[in-house]
Amino acid sequence: MPNSQTDKKTLAIMVLSSPHASAHAQTALAYCQSVLDAGHQIYRIFFYHEAAYLGNTANCAPQDEINLSDRWQQLIQKYDIDSVVCIASGLKRGMLDTTEAKRYEKTTASLSPCTELSGLGQWIDAVNQTDQHIIFGN
Amino acid sequence: MKYLYLLRQAPYQSSLAREALDMVLATAAFDQHVQLLFINDGVFQLQKGQQADLLQQKNIEKTLQAFALYDINDVYCCSHSLQLRGLTTDNIDASAQVIDQAQCQALIQQADKVISL
C-alpha cells in the first residue's frame, strides 16, 4: 500500500525469461538489487513462463560465467524476499520440490529451497497489494 | 480492482500467449474485473479458423470462448494492429470489439492495473 510518510514504494516483480536465452533475467536481477539499495520494498517476486528455470538448483555454470539461478537465490535469501515459481510453469519445465518430485515419481527435486511452488493467485495478490508491478522479459 | 491485459503475443510462436491467457482466467477467477486488449501480434490470437492441430498445439480459440464463463465481456482489438497485418474485422472473432488508437489510450488510462504480456 502507498506509504505517505516517505516516497518508498512496494513492488511486485514478475520475471518471464530463462537464465540464458536473453539478458532479461540478469537485467531484472540488477533492477531488484537497485530498488532494494534505494530502500524500496519488494513484496513478492513471481517467476512465470521460462523464468521458472531461475528456480533450478541443478545447473552448473562454467567457472568464468555467472550462475544466474544462484544469484537470484542469493538475493532472495539475503533480503528474505517472498518468491514464487508458478507451479504450472514450473512443473512442465521440471522444477519440482520434494512433494511434487514424489507425486510425479521423479528421482530428485530440482527447485531451490529459497523459493516455493504456488499458483497465479500469489501474483494477483502481489499486484493488488503493491504500488507498482514490473514485468521483465517478453 | 480493474485489470487491463494487453495481449501482444502471436498465438503459437511461444507458450507465452497461452500462459498469458492462463493469467487472465486466474485473475477473473480471483474476482477481479478483467478487460482485454489484443494488440500488436496479439491480434492473430483472434483470427477465425485456426488449425492448431496441424501444429500439434491446443487451439487458442477455445480459450477465447471460455471468457464469457469467467465474466470477461470487455474484449477489445486494436484496429491499427489489424490493419498493419492485413486483417479486417471479418477475419477475427466476433466477440472482440475493434477500437482505434485513441480508444486504446482511453482504455489504458481508466484501468487500475495494466499488465502487458
PDB file of C-alpha atoms in Angstrom:
ATOM      1  CA  MET A   1       0.000   0.000   0.000  1.00  0.00           C
ATOM      2  CA  PRO A   2       1.208   3.563  -0.665  1.00  0.00           C
ATOM      3  CA  ASN A   3       3.203   4.981   2.213  1.00  0.00           C
ATOM      4  CA  SER A   4       2.552   8.699   2.725  1.00  0.00           C
ATOM      5  CA  GLN A   5       5.493   9.060   5.156  1.00  0.00           C
ATOM      6  CA  THR A   6       8.156   8.520   2.520  1.00  0.00           C
ATOM      7  CA  ASP A   7       8.496   8.144  -1.212  1.00  0.00           C
ATOM      8  CA  LYS A   8       9.357   4.466  -0.785  1.00  0.00           C
ATOM      9  CA  LYS A   9       7.296   2.049  -2.823  1.00  0.00           C
ATOM     10  CA  THR A  10       6.255  -1.558  -2.580  1.00  0.00           C
ATOM     11  CA  LEU A  11       6.804  -3.558  -5.738  1.00  0.00           C
ATOM     12  CA  ALA A  12       5.618  -6.780  -7.313  1.00  0.00           C
ATOM     13  CA  ILE A  13       8.161  -8.234  -9.742  1.00  0.00           C
ATOM     14  CA  MET A  14       7.425 -10.761 -12.462  1.00  0.00           C
ATOM     15  CA  VAL A  15      10.208 -12.403 -14.463  1.00  0.00           C
ATOM     16  CA  LEU A  16       9.394 -14.291 -17.677  1.00  0.00           C
ATOM     17  CA  SER A  17      12.802 -15.171 -19.132  1.00  0.00           C
ATOM     18  CA  SER A  18      15.070 -18.147 -18.697  1.00  0.00           C
ATOM     19  CA  PRO A  19      18.639 -17.538 -17.487  1.00  0.00           C
ATOM     20  CA  HIS A  20      20.367 -17.985 -20.841  1.00  0.00           C
ATOM     21  CA  ALA A  21      18.004 -17.104 -23.690  1.00  0.00           C
ATOM     22  CA  SER A  22      18.273 -13.350 -23.191  1.00  0.00           C
ATOM     23  CA  ALA A  23      19.632 -10.702 -20.855  1.00  0.00           C
ATOM     24  CA  HIS A  24      16.216 -10.052 -19.309  1.00  0.00           C
ATOM     25  CA  ALA A  25      16.699 -12.249 -16.226  1.00  0.00           C
ATOM     26  CA  GLN A  26      20.019 -10.558 -15.479  1.00  0.00           C
ATOM     27  CA  THR A  27      18.538  -7.081 -16.017  1.00  0.00           C
ATOM     28  CA  ALA A  28      15.695  -7.952 -13.658  1.00  0.00           C
ATOM     29  CA  LEU A  29      18.176  -9.117 -11.017  1.00  0.00           C
ATOM     30  CA  ALA A  30      20.162  -5.882 -11.268  1.00  0.00           C
ATOM     31  CA  TYR A  31      16.918  -3.916 -11.047  1.00  0.00           C
ATOM     32  CA  CYS A  32      15.824  -5.755  -7.896  1.00  0.00           C
ATOM     33  CA  GLN A  33      19.200  -5.117  -6.256  1.00  0.00           C
ATOM     34  CA  SER A  34      18.954  -1.415  -7.170  1.00  0.00           C
ATOM     35  CA  VAL A  35      15.448  -0.883  -5.804  1.00  0.00           C
ATOM     36  CA  LEU A  36      16.397  -2.645  -2.561  1.00  0.00           C
ATOM     37  CA  ASP A  37      19.540  -0.490  -2.281  1.00  0.00           C
ATOM     38  CA  ALA A  38      17.303   2.574  -2.728  1.00  0.00           C
ATOM     39  CA  GLY A  39      15.157   1.439   0.200  1.00  0.00           C
ATOM     40  CA  HIS A  40      12.079   0.281  -1.680  1.00  0.00           C
ATOM     41  CA  GLN A  41      10.377  -2.926  -0.722  1.00  0.00           C
ATOM     42  CA  ILE A  42       9.804  -5.984  -2.898  1.00  0.00           C
ATOM     43  CA  TYR A  43       6.555  -7.597  -1.813  1.00  0.00           C
ATOM     44  CA  ARG A  44       6.999 -10.677  -3.957  1.00  0.00           C
ATOM     45  CA  ILE A  45       8.931 -11.978  -6.954  1.00  0.00           C
ATOM     46  CA  PHE A  46       6.910 -14.230  -9.213  1.00  0.00           C
ATOM     47  CA  PHE A  47       8.776 -16.439 -11.692  1.00  0.00           C
ATOM     48  CA  TYR A  48       6.479 -17.275 -14.597  1.00  0.00           C
ATOM     49  CA  HIS A  49       6.841 -18.873 -18.043  1.00  0.00           C
ATOM     50  CA  GLU A  50      10.526 -19.572 -18.885  1.00  0.00           C
ATOM     51  CA  ALA A  51      11.697 -17.839 -15.693  1.00  0.00           C
ATOM     52  CA  ALA A  52      10.695 -20.979 -13.784  1.00  0.00           C
ATOM     53  CA  TYR A  53      14.212 -22.161 -14.713  1.00  0.00           C
ATOM     54  CA  LEU A  54      15.616 -19.491 -12.378  1.00  0.00           C
ATOM     55  CA  GLY A  55      14.453 -21.673  -9.505  1.00  0.00           C
ATOM     56  CA  ASN A  56      16.685 -24.525 -10.634  1.00  0.00           C
ATOM     57  CA  THR A  57      19.360 -25.712  -8.214  1.00  0.00           C
ATOM     58  CA  ALA A  58      20.852 -28.305 -10.539  1.00  0.00           C
ATOM     59  CA  ASN A  59      22.527 -26.099 -13.138  1.00  0.00           C
ATOM     60  CA  CYS A  60      26.303 -25.835 -13.051  1.00  0.00           C
ATOM     61  CA  ALA A  61      27.819 -22.806 -14.749  1.00  0.00           C
ATOM     62  CA  PRO A  62      31.415 -22.836 -16.022  1.00  0.00           C
ATOM     63  CA  GLN A  63      33.744 -21.144 -13.516  1.00  0.00           C
ATOM     64  CA  ASP A  64      34.190 -17.993 -15.597  1.00  0.00           C
ATOM     65  CA  GLU A  65      30.455 -17.430 -16.083  1.00  0.00           C
ATOM     66  CA  ILE A  66      27.896 -16.284 -13.565  1.00  0.00           C
ATOM     67  CA  ASN A  67      25.254 -18.716 -12.400  1.00  0.00           C
ATOM     68  CA  LEU A  68      22.112 -16.624 -12.669  1.00  0.00           C
ATOM     69  CA  SER A  69      19.881 -19.066 -10.790  1.00  0.00           C
ATOM     70  CA  ASP A  70      22.321 -18.987  -7.866  1.00  0.00           C
ATOM     71  CA  ARG A  71      22.455 -15.189  -7.978  1.00  0.00           C
ATOM     72  CA  TRP A  72      18.660 -14.940  -7.790  1.00  0.00           C
ATOM     73  CA  GLN A  73      18.579 -17.414  -4.934  1.00  0.00           C
ATOM     74  CA  GLN A  74      21.275 -15.452  -3.075  1.00  0.00           C
ATOM     75  CA  LEU A  75      19.312 -12.212  -3.456  1.00  0.00           C
ATOM     76  CA  ILE A  76      16.101 -13.843  -2.242  1.00  0.00           C
ATOM     77  CA  GLN A  77      17.886 -15.298   0.773  1.00  0.00           C
ATOM     78  CA  LYS A  78      19.858 -12.190   1.665  1.00  0.00           C
ATOM     79  CA  TYR A  79      16.815  -9.918   1.746  1.00  0.00           C
ATOM     80  CA  ASP A  80      14.350 -12.615   2.807  1.00  0.00           C
ATOM     81  CA  ILE A  81      12.074 -11.861  -0.161  1.00  0.00           C
ATOM     82  CA  ASP A  82       8.865 -13.776  -0.733  1.00  0.00           C
ATOM     83  CA  SER A  83       9.302 -15.554  -4.059  1.00  0.00           C
ATOM     84  CA  VAL A  84       7.189 -17.958  -6.034  1.00  0.00           C
ATOM     85  CA  VAL A  85       7.791 -20.165  -9.047  1.00  0.00           C
ATOM     86  CA  CYS A  86       4.446 -20.636 -10.782  1.00  0.00           C
ATOM     87  CA  ILE A  87       3.522 -24.256 -10.215  1.00  0.00           C
ATOM     88  CA  ALA A  88       2.091 -24.743 -13.731  1.00  0.00           C
ATOM     89  CA  SER A  89       5.118 -23.128 -15.410  1.00  0.00           C
ATOM     90  CA  GLY A  90       7.452 -24.945 -13.045  1.00  0.00           C
ATOM     91  CA  LEU A  91       6.098 -28.477 -13.331  1.00  0.00           C
ATOM     92  CA  LYS A  92       6.179 -28.538 -17.104  1.00  0.00           C
ATOM     93  CA  ARG A  93       9.789 -27.342 -17.019  1.00  0.00           C
ATOM     94  CA  GLY A  94      10.914 -29.854 -14.399  1.00  0.00           C
ATOM     95  CA  MET A  95      11.058 -27.536 -11.405  1.00  0.00           C
ATOM     96  CA  LEU A  96       9.954 -29.853  -8.620  1.00  0.00           C
ATOM     97  CA  ASP A  97      10.074 -29.528  -4.853  1.00  0.00           C
ATOM     98  CA  THR A  98      10.285 -32.720  -2.800  1.00  0.00           C
ATOM     99  CA  THR A  99       6.477 -33.063  -2.600  1.00  0.00           C
ATOM    100  CA  GLU A 100       5.998 -32.748  -6.352  1.00  0.00           C
ATOM    101  CA  ALA A 101       9.014 -34.980  -7.113  1.00  0.00           C
ATOM    102  CA  LYS A 102       7.364 -37.679  -5.029  1.00  0.00           C
ATOM    103  CA  ARG A 103       3.927 -37.080  -6.561  1.00  0.00           C
ATOM    104  CA  TYR A 104       5.267 -37.401 -10.120  1.00  0.00           C
ATOM    105  CA  GLU A 105       7.621 -40.241  -9.200  1.00  0.00           C
ATOM    106  CA  LYS A 106      10.795 -38.398 -10.166  1.00  0.00           C
ATOM    107  CA  THR A 107      14.094 -39.346  -8.602  1.00  0.00           C
ATOM    108  CA  THR A 108      15.008 -35.911  -7.332  1.00  0.00           C
ATOM    109  CA  ALA A 109      13.747 -32.431  -6.525  1.00  0.00           C
ATOM    110  CA  SER A 110      15.241 -29.593  -8.578  1.00  0.00           C
ATOM    111  CA  LEU A 111      13.703 -26.481  -7.069  1.00  0.00           C
ATOM    112  CA  SER A 112      15.753 -24.242  -4.807  1.00  0.00           C
ATOM    113  CA  PRO A 113      14.572 -24.342  -1.187  1.00  0.00           C
ATOM    114  CA  CYS A 114      14.775 -20.490  -1.239  1.00  0.00           C
ATOM    115  CA  THR A 115      11.613 -20.310  -3.300  1.00  0.00           C
ATOM    116  CA  GLU A 116       8.301 -22.146  -3.433  1.00  0.00           C
ATOM    117  CA  LEU A 117       5.866 -23.509  -5.995  1.00  0.00           C
ATOM    118  CA  SER A 118       2.483 -21.836  -5.920  1.00  0.00           C
ATOM    119  CA  GLY A 119      -0.316 -20.585  -8.143  1.00  0.00           C
ATOM    120  CA  LEU A 120      -1.165 -17.418 -10.040  1.00  0.00           C
ATOM    121  CA  GLY A 121      -3.248 -16.209  -7.094  1.00  0.00           C
ATOM    122  CA  GLN A 122       0.063 -15.227  -5.479  1.00  0.00           C
ATOM    123  CA  TRP A 123       0.787 -12.926  -8.404  1.00  0.00           C
ATOM    124  CA  ILE A 124      -2.654 -11.339  -8.394  1.00  0.00           C
ATOM    125  CA  ASP A 125      -2.378 -10.783  -4.650  1.00  0.00           C
ATOM    126  CA  ALA A 126       1.012  -9.134  -5.200  1.00  0.00           C
ATOM    127  CA  VAL A 127      -0.328  -6.807  -7.901  1.00  0.00           C
ATOM    128  CA  ASN A 128      -3.287  -5.839  -5.721  1.00  0.00           C
ATOM    129  CA  GLN A 129      -1.177  -5.179  -2.619  1.00  0.00           C
ATOM    130  CA  THR A 130       1.623  -3.091  -4.144  1.00  0.00           C
ATOM    131  CA  ASP A 131       2.141   0.406  -5.538  1.00  0.00           C
ATOM    132  CA  GLN A 132       3.618  -0.908  -8.757  1.00  0.00           C
ATOM    133  CA  HIS A 133       4.198  -4.123 -10.656  1.00  0.00           C
ATOM    134  CA  ILE A 134       7.012  -4.607 -13.115  1.00  0.00           C
ATOM    135  CA  ILE A 135       7.342  -7.401 -15.669  1.00  0.00           C
ATOM    136  CA  PHE A 136      10.696  -8.377 -17.151  1.00  0.00           C
ATOM    137  CA  GLY A 137      11.355 -10.213 -20.333  1.00  0.00           C
ATOM    138  CA  ASN A 138       8.886 -10.660 -23.111  1.00  0.00           C
TER     139      ASN A 138
ATOM    140  CA  MET B   1      -9.517  -3.763  -8.997  1.00  0.00           C
ATOM    141  CA  LYS B   2      -9.905  -3.141 -12.686  1.00  0.00           C
ATOM    142  CA  TYR B   3      -7.283  -5.093 -14.621  1.00  0.00           C
ATOM    143  CA  LEU B   4      -6.461  -4.442 -18.244  1.00  0.00           C
ATOM    144  CA  TYR B   5      -4.392  -7.054 -20.050  1.00  0.00           C
ATOM    145  CA  LEU B   6      -2.502  -6.013 -23.160  1.00  0.00           C
ATOM    146  CA  LEU B   7      -2.082  -9.240 -25.091  1.00  0.00           C
ATOM    147  CA  ARG B   8       0.743  -8.813 -27.589  1.00  0.00           C
ATOM    148  CA  GLN B   9       1.872 -12.351 -28.453  1.00  0.00           C
ATOM    149  CA  ALA B  10       1.177 -14.292 -31.641  1.00  0.00           C
ATOM    150  CA  PRO B  11      -0.695 -17.468 -30.661  1.00  0.00           C
ATOM    151  CA  TYR B  12       1.771 -20.272 -31.418  1.00  0.00           C
ATOM    152  CA  GLN B  13       5.177 -18.593 -31.553  1.00  0.00           C
ATOM    153  CA  SER B  14       5.891 -19.446 -27.918  1.00  0.00           C
ATOM    154  CA  SER B  15       3.867 -20.691 -24.975  1.00  0.00           C
ATOM    155  CA  LEU B  16       3.583 -17.150 -23.622  1.00  0.00           C
ATOM    156  CA  ALA B  17       0.320 -16.377 -25.451  1.00  0.00           C
ATOM    157  CA  ARG B  18      -1.303 -19.339 -23.721  1.00  0.00           C
ATOM    158  CA  GLU B  19       0.321 -18.639 -20.360  1.00  0.00           C
ATOM    159  CA  ALA B  20      -0.857 -15.017 -20.593  1.00  0.00           C
ATOM    160  CA  LEU B  21      -4.424 -16.285 -21.112  1.00  0.00           C
ATOM    161  CA  ASP B  22      -3.997 -18.577 -18.077  1.00  0.00           C
ATOM    162  CA  MET B  23      -3.135 -15.451 -16.106  1.00  0.00           C
ATOM    163  CA  VAL B  24      -6.199 -13.682 -17.493  1.00  0.00           C
ATOM    164  CA  LEU B  25      -8.504 -16.514 -16.422  1.00  0.00           C
ATOM    165  CA  ALA B  26      -6.853 -16.742 -12.995  1.00  0.00           C
ATOM    166  CA  THR B  27      -7.332 -13.007 -12.481  1.00  0.00           C
ATOM    167  CA  ALA B  28     -11.029 -13.319 -13.273  1.00  0.00           C
ATOM    168  CA  ALA B  29     -11.299 -16.395 -11.036  1.00  0.00           C
ATOM    169  CA  PHE B  30      -9.989 -14.238  -8.165  1.00  0.00           C
ATOM    170  CA  ASP B  31     -12.932 -11.885  -8.637  1.00  0.00           C
ATOM    171  CA  GLN B  32     -11.119  -9.009 -10.285  1.00  0.00           C
ATOM    172  CA  HIS B  33     -12.706  -7.030 -13.088  1.00  0.00           C
ATOM    173  CA  VAL B  34     -10.810  -8.035 -16.239  1.00  0.00           C
ATOM    174  CA  GLN B  35     -10.628  -6.256 -19.584  1.00  0.00           C
ATOM    175  CA  LEU B  36      -8.578  -7.437 -22.547  1.00  0.00           C
ATOM    176  CA  LEU B  37      -6.922  -5.562 -25.364  1.00  0.00           C
ATOM    177  CA  PHE B  38      -5.431  -7.623 -28.172  1.00  0.00           C
ATOM    178  CA  ILE B  39      -2.731  -5.502 -29.737  1.00  0.00           C
ATOM    179  CA  ASN B  40       0.346  -5.872 -31.978  1.00  0.00           C
ATOM    180  CA  ASP B  41       0.840  -9.567 -32.903  1.00  0.00           C
ATOM    181  CA  GLY B  42      -1.733 -10.440 -30.235  1.00  0.00           C
ATOM    182  CA  VAL B  43      -4.475  -9.736 -32.801  1.00  0.00           C
ATOM    183  CA  PHE B  44      -3.512 -13.018 -34.510  1.00  0.00           C
ATOM    184  CA  GLN B  45      -4.950 -14.821 -31.457  1.00  0.00           C
ATOM    185  CA  LEU B  46      -8.404 -13.623 -32.509  1.00  0.00           C
ATOM    186  CA  GLN B  47      -8.187 -14.983 -36.045  1.00  0.00           C
ATOM    187  CA  LYS B  48     -11.020 -17.272 -37.054  1.00  0.00           C
ATOM    188  CA  GLY B  49     -10.379 -20.780 -38.392  1.00  0.00           C
ATOM    189  CA  GLN B  50      -7.122 -21.568 -36.600  1.00  0.00           C
ATOM    190  CA  GLN B  51      -5.932 -25.125 -37.286  1.00  0.00           C
ATOM    191  CA  ALA B  52      -3.740 -25.576 -34.237  1.00  0.00           C
ATOM    192  CA  ASP B  53      -3.920 -29.360 -34.521  1.00  0.00           C
ATOM    193  CA  LEU B  54      -1.624 -29.154 -37.548  1.00  0.00           C
ATOM    194  CA  LEU B  55       0.991 -27.706 -35.193  1.00  0.00           C
ATOM    195  CA  GLN B  56       0.136 -30.256 -32.506  1.00  0.00           C
ATOM    196  CA  GLN B  57      -0.907 -27.370 -30.277  1.00  0.00           C
ATOM    197  CA  LYS B  58      -4.041 -26.646 -28.291  1.00  0.00           C
ATOM    198  CA  ASN B  59      -6.352 -24.286 -30.127  1.00  0.00           C
ATOM    199  CA  ILE B  60      -6.280 -20.859 -28.534  1.00  0.00           C
ATOM    200  CA  GLU B  61      -9.748 -20.065 -29.918  1.00  0.00           C
ATOM    201  CA  LYS B  62     -11.219 -22.479 -27.355  1.00  0.00           C
ATOM    202  CA  THR B  63      -9.772 -20.415 -24.532  1.00  0.00           C
ATOM    203  CA  LEU B  64     -11.287 -17.283 -26.060  1.00  0.00           C
ATOM    204  CA  GLN B  65     -14.674 -18.977 -25.926  1.00  0.00           C
ATOM    205  CA  ALA B  66     -14.223 -19.507 -22.169  1.00  0.00           C
ATOM    206  CA  PHE B  67     -14.087 -15.767 -21.469  1.00  0.00           C
ATOM    207  CA  ALA B  68     -17.841 -15.423 -21.048  1.00  0.00           C
ATOM    208  CA  LEU B  69     -17.847 -18.220 -18.441  1.00  0.00           C
ATOM    209  CA  TYR B  70     -15.404 -16.136 -16.414  1.00  0.00           C
ATOM    210  CA  ASP B  71     -17.479 -12.956 -16.806  1.00  0.00           C
ATOM    211  CA  ILE B  72     -14.896 -11.418 -19.111  1.00  0.00           C
ATOM    212  CA  ASN B  73     -17.017  -9.435 -21.501  1.00  0.00           C
ATOM    213  CA  ASP B  74     -14.816  -6.447 -22.318  1.00  0.00           C
ATOM    214  CA  VAL B  75     -12.682  -7.809 -25.133  1.00  0.00           C
ATOM    215  CA  TYR B  76     -11.109  -5.263 -27.449  1.00  0.00           C
ATOM    216  CA  CYS B  77      -8.897  -5.403 -30.505  1.00  0.00           C
ATOM    217  CA  CYS B  78      -6.700  -2.588 -31.821  1.00  0.00           C
ATOM    218  CA  SER B  79      -7.776  -1.595 -35.346  1.00  0.00           C
ATOM    219  CA  HIS B  80      -4.343  -0.201 -36.211  1.00  0.00           C
ATOM    220  CA  SER B  81      -2.683  -3.532 -35.332  1.00  0.00           C
ATOM    221  CA  LEU B  82      -5.221  -5.355 -37.533  1.00  0.00           C
ATOM    222  CA  GLN B  83      -4.651  -3.004 -40.437  1.00  0.00           C
ATOM    223  CA  LEU B  84      -0.845  -3.350 -40.274  1.00  0.00           C
ATOM    224  CA  ARG B  85      -1.228  -7.134 -40.555  1.00  0.00           C
ATOM    225  CA  GLY B  86      -3.691  -7.091 -43.452  1.00  0.00           C
ATOM    226  CA  LEU B  87      -6.583  -8.273 -41.293  1.00  0.00           C
ATOM    227  CA  THR B  88     -10.112  -6.908 -41.086  1.00  0.00           C
ATOM    228  CA  THR B  89     -12.958  -7.299 -38.611  1.00  0.00           C
ATOM    229  CA  ASP B  90     -14.259 -10.129 -40.840  1.00  0.00           C
ATOM    230  CA  ASN B  91     -11.150 -12.195 -40.034  1.00  0.00           C
ATOM    231  CA  ILE B  92     -11.468 -12.068 -36.269  1.00  0.00           C
ATOM    232  CA  ASP B  93     -13.699 -13.456 -33.575  1.00  0.00           C
ATOM    233  CA  ALA B  94     -16.952 -11.515 -33.352  1.00  0.00           C
ATOM    234  CA  SER B  95     -16.777 -11.248 -29.565  1.00  0.00           C
ATOM    235  CA  ALA B  96     -13.955  -8.702 -29.847  1.00  0.00           C
ATOM    236  CA  GLN B  97     -14.810  -5.067 -30.239  1.00  0.00           C
ATOM    237  CA  VAL B  98     -12.496  -3.264 -32.656  1.00  0.00           C
ATOM    238  CA  ILE B  99     -11.332   0.108 -31.350  1.00  0.00           C
ATOM    239  CA  ASP B 100      -8.991   2.828 -32.638  1.00  0.00           C
ATOM    240  CA  GLN B 101      -5.794   4.099 -31.032  1.00  0.00           C
ATOM    241  CA  ALA B 102      -7.467   6.940 -29.117  1.00  0.00           C
ATOM    242  CA  GLN B 103      -9.880   4.425 -27.613  1.00  0.00           C
ATOM    243  CA  CYS B 104      -6.931   2.130 -26.738  1.00  0.00           C
ATOM    244  CA  GLN B 105      -5.316   5.036 -24.886  1.00  0.00           C
ATOM    245  CA  ALA B 106      -8.541   5.788 -23.006  1.00  0.00           C
ATOM    246  CA  LEU B 107      -8.853   2.120 -22.065  1.00  0.00           C
ATOM    247  CA  ILE B 108      -5.315   2.069 -20.637  1.00  0.00           C
ATOM    248  CA  GLN B 109      -5.903   5.276 -18.688  1.00  0.00           C
ATOM    249  CA  GLN B 110      -9.047   4.054 -16.942  1.00  0.00           C
ATOM    250  CA  ALA B 111      -7.555   0.772 -15.672  1.00  0.00           C
ATOM    251  CA  ASP B 112      -6.218   0.384 -12.109  1.00  0.00           C
ATOM    252  CA  LYS B 113      -3.678  -2.239 -13.163  1.00  0.00           C
ATOM    253  CA  VAL B 114      -2.265  -2.716 -16.657  1.00  0.00           C
ATOM    254  CA  ILE B 115      -0.468  -5.969 -17.402  1.00  0.00           C
ATOM    255  CA  SER B 116       1.333  -6.150 -20.709  1.00  0.00           C
ATOM    256  CA  LEU B 117       2.368  -9.566 -21.968  1.00  0.00           C
TER     257      LEU B 117
END
